[in-house]
mmCIF file of C-alpha atoms in Angstrom:
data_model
loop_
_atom_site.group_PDB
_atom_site.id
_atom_site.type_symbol
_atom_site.label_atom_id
_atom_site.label_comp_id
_atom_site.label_asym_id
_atom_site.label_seq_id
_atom_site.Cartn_x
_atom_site.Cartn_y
_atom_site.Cartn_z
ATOM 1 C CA UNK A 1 22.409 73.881 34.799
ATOM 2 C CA UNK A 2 23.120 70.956 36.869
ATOM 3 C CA UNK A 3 21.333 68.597 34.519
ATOM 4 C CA UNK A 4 23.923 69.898 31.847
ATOM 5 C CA UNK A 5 27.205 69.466 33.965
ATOM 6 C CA UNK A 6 26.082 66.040 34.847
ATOM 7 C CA UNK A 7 25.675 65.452 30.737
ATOM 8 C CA UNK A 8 29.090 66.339 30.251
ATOM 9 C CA UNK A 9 28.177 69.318 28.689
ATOM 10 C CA UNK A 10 25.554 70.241 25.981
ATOM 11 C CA UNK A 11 26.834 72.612 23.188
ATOM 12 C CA UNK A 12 29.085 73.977 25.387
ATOM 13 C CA UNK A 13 31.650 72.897 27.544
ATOM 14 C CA UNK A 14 30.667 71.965 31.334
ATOM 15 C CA UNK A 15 32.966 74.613 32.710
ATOM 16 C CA UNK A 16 30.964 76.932 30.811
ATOM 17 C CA UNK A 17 27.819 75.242 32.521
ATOM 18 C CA UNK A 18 29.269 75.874 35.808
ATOM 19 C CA UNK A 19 30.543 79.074 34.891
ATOM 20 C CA UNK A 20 26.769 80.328 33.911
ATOM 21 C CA UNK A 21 25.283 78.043 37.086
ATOM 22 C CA UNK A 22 27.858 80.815 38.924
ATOM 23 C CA UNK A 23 26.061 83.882 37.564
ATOM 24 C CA UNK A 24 22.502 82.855 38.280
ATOM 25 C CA UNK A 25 23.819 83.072 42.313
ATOM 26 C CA UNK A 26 24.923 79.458 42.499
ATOM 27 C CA UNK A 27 27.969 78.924 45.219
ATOM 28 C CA UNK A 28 30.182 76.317 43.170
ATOM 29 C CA UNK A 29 32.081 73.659 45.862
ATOM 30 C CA UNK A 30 34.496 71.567 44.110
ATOM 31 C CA UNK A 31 34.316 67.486 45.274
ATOM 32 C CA UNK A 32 33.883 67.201 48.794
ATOM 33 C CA UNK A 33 34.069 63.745 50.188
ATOM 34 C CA UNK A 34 31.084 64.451 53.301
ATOM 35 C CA UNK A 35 28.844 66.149 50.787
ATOM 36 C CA UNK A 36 29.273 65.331 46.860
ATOM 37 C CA UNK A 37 27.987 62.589 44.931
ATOM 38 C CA UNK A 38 29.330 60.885 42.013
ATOM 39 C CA UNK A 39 27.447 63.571 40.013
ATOM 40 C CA UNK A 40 26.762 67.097 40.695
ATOM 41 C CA UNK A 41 24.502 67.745 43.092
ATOM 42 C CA UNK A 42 22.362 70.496 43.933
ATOM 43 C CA UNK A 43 21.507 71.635 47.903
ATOM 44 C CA UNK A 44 19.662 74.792 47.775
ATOM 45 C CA UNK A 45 21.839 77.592 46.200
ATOM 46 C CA UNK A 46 25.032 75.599 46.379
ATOM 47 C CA UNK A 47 26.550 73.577 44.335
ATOM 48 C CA UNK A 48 28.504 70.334 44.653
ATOM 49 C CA UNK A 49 30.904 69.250 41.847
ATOM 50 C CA UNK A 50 30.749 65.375 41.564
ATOM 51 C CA UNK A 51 33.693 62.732 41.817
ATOM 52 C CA UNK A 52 33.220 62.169 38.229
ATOM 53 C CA UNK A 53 34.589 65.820 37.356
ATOM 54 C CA UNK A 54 37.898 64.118 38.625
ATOM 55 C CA UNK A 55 39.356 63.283 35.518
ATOM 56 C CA UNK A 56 42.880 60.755 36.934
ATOM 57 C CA UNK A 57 41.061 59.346 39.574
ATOM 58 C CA UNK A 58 39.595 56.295 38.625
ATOM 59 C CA UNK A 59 35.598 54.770 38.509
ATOM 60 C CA UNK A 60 36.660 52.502 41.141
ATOM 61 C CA UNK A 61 38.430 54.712 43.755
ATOM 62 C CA UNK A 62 35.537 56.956 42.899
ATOM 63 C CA UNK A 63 32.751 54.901 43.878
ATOM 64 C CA UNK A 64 35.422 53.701 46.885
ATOM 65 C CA UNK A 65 35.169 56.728 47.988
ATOM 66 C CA UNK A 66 31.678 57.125 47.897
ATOM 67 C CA UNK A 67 30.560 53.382 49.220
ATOM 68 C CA UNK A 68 32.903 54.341 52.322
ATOM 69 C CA UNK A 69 31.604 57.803 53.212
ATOM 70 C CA UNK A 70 28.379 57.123 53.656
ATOM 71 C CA UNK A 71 28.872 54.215 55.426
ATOM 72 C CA UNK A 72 30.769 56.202 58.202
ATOM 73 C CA UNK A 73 28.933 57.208 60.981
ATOM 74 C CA UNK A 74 30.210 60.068 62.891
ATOM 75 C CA UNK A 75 29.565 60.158 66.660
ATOM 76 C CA UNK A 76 30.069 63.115 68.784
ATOM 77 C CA UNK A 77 31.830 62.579 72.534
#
């Protein structure tokens, strides 16, 4: 299923795609900026909606985004 959200789509919509991904006991997680990609991405049972399911955010703030989070390192005190 995640194959066919990151195509856009097959003969079907993607929300379909994620609606069916859903059913089969996936737990859909819209963008998250710690744990998304700029495509969908699959950890276990749950899945992470990518940056490029944004639709007025553009490439480039995207992959800002993306360049900058995992370049952060978090430290604990």
């Amino acid at each position: 299923m995640v194959s066919a959200i990151n195509n856009g789509g097959g003969f079907y919509r993607t929300e379909v795609y994620v609606h069916e991904a859903k059913m089969a006991g996936a737990k859909i997680h819209n963008p998250c900026v710690n744990l998304s990609e700029f495509q969908t991405t699959v950890y276990g049972t749950d899945v992470y909606l990518g940056f490029i399911h944004i639709e007025k955010l553009e490439a480039a703030v995207k992959m800002f985004i993306l360049r900058n989070e995992k370049n952060t390192v978090i430290t604990s005190h």
